[in-house]
Structures are given as C-alpha cells and as structure tokens.
Amino acid sequence: MQGRSRESVGFAEHCSIDLDAWLDQYNNRREYRGRWCYGKTPMRTFLDSLELAKEELIPH
C-alpha cells in the first residue's frame, strides 16, 4: 500500500473489527431501558417501529 506502513493498516483493521463488535453489542445485544425501548435492544425497537413509520408516511 502506498503511503501506509504495514503497522498502520493492521491498526486500522483492528480498530474496524473492534468497532464492528462494539456496534453489534450496542445495537443488538444490550437491553436499553430508555424512554421508547422498554427493555428491548435498540435494533428491536427500530424494527418494531418500521410498520408504524410506514403508516405515517405522507405520499409525495
């Protein structure tokens, strides 16, 4: 790779793997007791709200 050392590429890949794992934990595995989640994960709350959101769409 031009302009990058092997170490910086390895570090970037390591950070990407760590970030992906964190996002999965944050969105899919931890339960959230916030205002609209009611003990569900953020992703479950989002998926459960899709139909309601589609019903509320205003046609263009």
Backbone as a chain_set.jsonl record, in Angstrom:
{"seq": "MQGRSRESVGFAEHCSIDLDAWLDQYNNRREYRGRWCYGKTPMRTFLDSLELAKEELIPH", "coords": {"N": [[0.847, -1.183, 0.0], [0.564, 2.106, -0.846], [2.082, 4.798, 0.795], [1.312, 4.041, 3.325], [2.187, 2.353, 6.258], [2.746, -1.085, 7.097], [2.065, -1.542, 9.735], [0.23, 0.523, 10.337], [-1.929, -0.142, 8.722], [-2.638, -2.615, 9.821], [-3.399, -1.722, 12.346], [-5.612, -0.127, 11.67], [-7.35, -2.068, 10.634], [-7.688, -3.609, 12.932], [-8.974, -1.734, 14.579], [-11.333, -1.415, 13.122], [-12.488, -3.961, 13.349], [-12.861, -4.056, 16.122], [-14.669, -1.902, 16.396], [-16.873, -2.819, 14.908], [-17.617, -5.002, 16.523], [-18.313, -3.644, 18.861], [-20.478, -2.063, 17.963], [-22.306, -4.081, 17.303], [-22.763, -5.199, 19.86], [-23.827, -2.918, 21.15], [-26.146, -2.267, 19.656], [-27.574, -4.677, 19.223], [-27.449, -6.535, 21.337], [-27.47, -5.516, 23.978], [-29.848, -4.624, 26.383], [-31.99, -1.838, 26.523], [-33.175, 0.621, 28.651], [-34.444, 2.947, 28.074], [-36.55, 5.768, 27.151], [-38.222, 4.951, 24.946], [-37.571, 2.315, 24.405], [-38.194, 0.303, 26.262], [-36.91, -1.872, 27.609], [-36.047, -3.386, 25.479], [-33.693, -4.19, 22.849], [-31.89, -1.609, 21.043], [-31.987, -2.137, 18.242], [-34.167, -3.938, 18.011], [-36.224, -2.279, 18.88], [-36.176, -0.382, 16.809], [-36.791, -2.039, 14.572], [-39.332, -2.944, 15.326], [-40.742, -0.601, 15.087], [-40.917, 0.035, 12.417], [-43.19, -0.619, 10.754], [-45.174, 1.059, 11.814], [-43.99, 3.521, 11.253], [-44.024, 3.443, 8.451], [-46.777, 3.543, 8.014], [-47.276, 6.122, 8.76], [-46.125, 7.675, 6.836], [-46.224, 10.305, 4.536], [-47.642, 10.54, 1.393], [-45.836, 11.548, -1.51]], "CA": [[0.0, 0.0, 0.0], [1.353, 3.303, -0.99], [1.894, 5.833, 1.8], [0.9, 3.481, 4.616], [3.02, 1.258, 6.736], [2.019, -2.31, 7.414], [1.54, -1.401, 11.086], [-0.962, 1.375, 10.355], [-3.018, -0.915, 8.119], [-3.044, -3.576, 10.84], [-4.096, -0.975, 13.385], [-6.918, 0.271, 11.13], [-8.176, -3.275, 10.579], [-8.005, -3.952, 14.322], [-9.988, -0.769, 15.029], [-12.58, -1.723, 12.423], [-13.045, -5.168, 13.973], [-13.339, -3.657, 17.448], [-15.849, -1.056, 16.231], [-17.976, -3.697, 14.5], [-18.045, -5.763, 17.701], [-18.976, -2.715, 19.772], [-21.776, -1.711, 17.381], [-23.184, -5.24, 17.467], [-23.141, -5.246, 21.275], [-24.632, -1.742, 21.48], [-27.44, -2.25, 18.969], [-28.269, -5.963, 19.116], [-27.333, -7.432, 22.482], [-27.758, -4.895, 25.276], [-31.203, -4.1, 26.548], [-31.969, -0.424, 26.857], [-34.356, 0.964, 29.437], [-34.757, 4.333, 27.777], [-37.937, 6.209, 27.011], [-39.029, 4.229, 23.954], [-37.113, 0.931, 24.193], [-38.925, -0.588, 27.175], [-36.139, -3.08, 27.889], [-35.648, -4.07, 24.25], [-32.465, -3.665, 22.259], [-32.186, -0.537, 20.099], [-32.364, -2.67, 16.928], [-35.523, -4.482, 18.11], [-37.115, -1.119, 18.932], [-36.218, 0.152, 15.453], [-37.525, -2.963, 13.701], [-40.739, -2.939, 15.738], [-41.384, 0.67, 14.736], [-40.929, 0.25, 10.965], [-44.551, -0.631, 10.203], [-45.816, 2.293, 12.252], [-43.393, 4.617, 10.49], [-44.537, 3.354, 7.081], [-48.168, 4.0, 8.035], [-47.292, 7.565, 8.975], [-45.519, 8.37, 5.704], [-47.121, 11.127, 3.719], [-47.293, 10.346, -0.02], [-45.296, 12.757, -2.171]], "C": [[0.881, 1.229, 0.0], [1.039, 4.307, 0.113], [1.455, 5.33, 3.163], [1.856, 2.375, 5.016], [2.136, 0.057, 7.044], [1.379, -2.204, 8.792], [0.266, -0.556, 11.11], [-2.16, 0.664, 9.731], [-3.532, -1.932, 9.123], [-3.829, -2.909, 11.946], [-5.491, -0.588, 12.918], [-7.858, -0.934, 11.063], [-8.609, -3.7, 11.978], [-9.094, -3.02, 14.861], [-11.34, -1.058, 14.393], [-13.263, -2.946, 13.034], [-13.617, -4.835, 15.342], [-14.613, -2.824, 17.358], [-17.062, -1.888, 15.824], [-18.519, -4.488, 15.686], [-18.802, -4.863, 18.674], [-20.367, -2.345, 19.252], [-22.771, -2.86, 17.517], [-23.67, -5.336, 18.909], [-24.12, -4.121, 21.601], [-26.038, -1.833, 20.895], [-28.242, -3.543, 19.086], [-28.292, -6.808, 20.379], [-27.697, -6.791, 23.816], [-29.192, -4.392, 25.291], [-31.101, -2.658, 27.015], [-33.27, -0.081, 27.567], [-34.75, 2.423, 29.234], [-36.235, 4.557, 27.513], [-38.769, 5.344, 26.066], [-38.626, 2.775, 23.761], [-37.8, -0.087, 25.088], [-38.207, -1.915, 27.415], [-35.734, -3.882, 26.669], [-34.306, -3.51, 23.786], [-32.838, -2.518, 21.317], [-32.619, -1.058, 18.72], [-33.782, -3.228, 16.953], [-36.532, -3.345, 18.143], [-37.283, -0.523, 17.543], [-37.056, -0.742, 14.54], [-39.011, -2.992, 14.039], [-41.469, -1.675, 15.293], [-41.497, 0.896, 13.228], [-42.336, 0.307, 10.384], [-45.304, 0.641, 10.581], [-45.284, 3.483, 11.464], [-43.905, 4.617, 9.051], [-45.98, 3.844, 6.998], [-48.254, 5.52, 8.125], [-46.694, 8.349, 7.816], [-46.578, 9.139, 4.925], [-46.72, 10.932, 2.261], [-46.821, 11.659, -0.647], [-46.059, 13.043, -3.429]], "O": [[1.829, 1.34, 0.777], [-0.124, 4.635, 0.346], [1.247, 6.133, 4.073], [2.273, 1.565, 4.188], [0.926, 0.188, 7.227], [0.278, -2.711, 9.005], [-0.678, -0.886, 11.828], [-3.292, 0.856, 10.176], [-4.744, -2.098, 9.265], [-4.816, -3.461, 12.433], [-6.453, -0.705, 13.677], [-9.036, -0.82, 11.401], [-9.754, -4.101, 12.186], [-10.028, -3.472, 15.524], [-12.375, -0.957, 15.052], [-14.481, -2.957, 13.212], [-14.716, -5.27, 15.689], [-15.536, -3.013, 18.151], [-18.158, -1.68, 16.343], [-19.732, -4.63, 15.84], [-19.814, -5.272, 19.244], [-21.328, -2.318, 20.021], [-23.945, -2.636, 17.813], [-24.861, -5.532, 19.15], [-25.133, -4.354, 22.26], [-27.013, -1.509, 21.572], [-29.472, -3.505, 19.052], [-29.103, -7.73, 20.472], [-28.194, -7.482, 24.705], [-29.673, -3.806, 24.321], [-30.226, -2.309, 27.808], [-34.347, -0.464, 27.113], [-35.323, 3.05, 30.125], [-37.054, 3.647, 27.638], [-39.921, 5.038, 26.375], [-39.291, 2.06, 23.011], [-37.967, -1.24, 24.689], [-38.842, -2.97, 27.422], [-35.139, -4.951, 26.803], [-33.847, -2.479, 24.279], [-33.971, -2.454, 20.841], [-33.516, -0.487, 18.099], [-34.535, -3.014, 16.004], [-37.582, -3.43, 17.507], [-38.397, -0.194, 17.137], [-37.928, -0.256, 13.82], [-39.853, -3.059, 13.144], [-42.69, -1.688, 15.14], [-42.121, 1.869, 12.806], [-42.638, 1.202, 9.595], [-45.995, 1.227, 9.749], [-46.052, 4.354, 11.055], [-44.187, 5.678, 8.494], [-46.363, 4.488, 6.021], [-49.199, 6.126, 7.62], [-46.752, 9.579, 7.817], [-47.686, 8.652, 4.7], [-45.555, 11.141, 1.921], [-47.343, 12.732, -0.347], [-45.76, 14.013, -4.126]]}, "num_chains": 1, "name": "protein.A"}
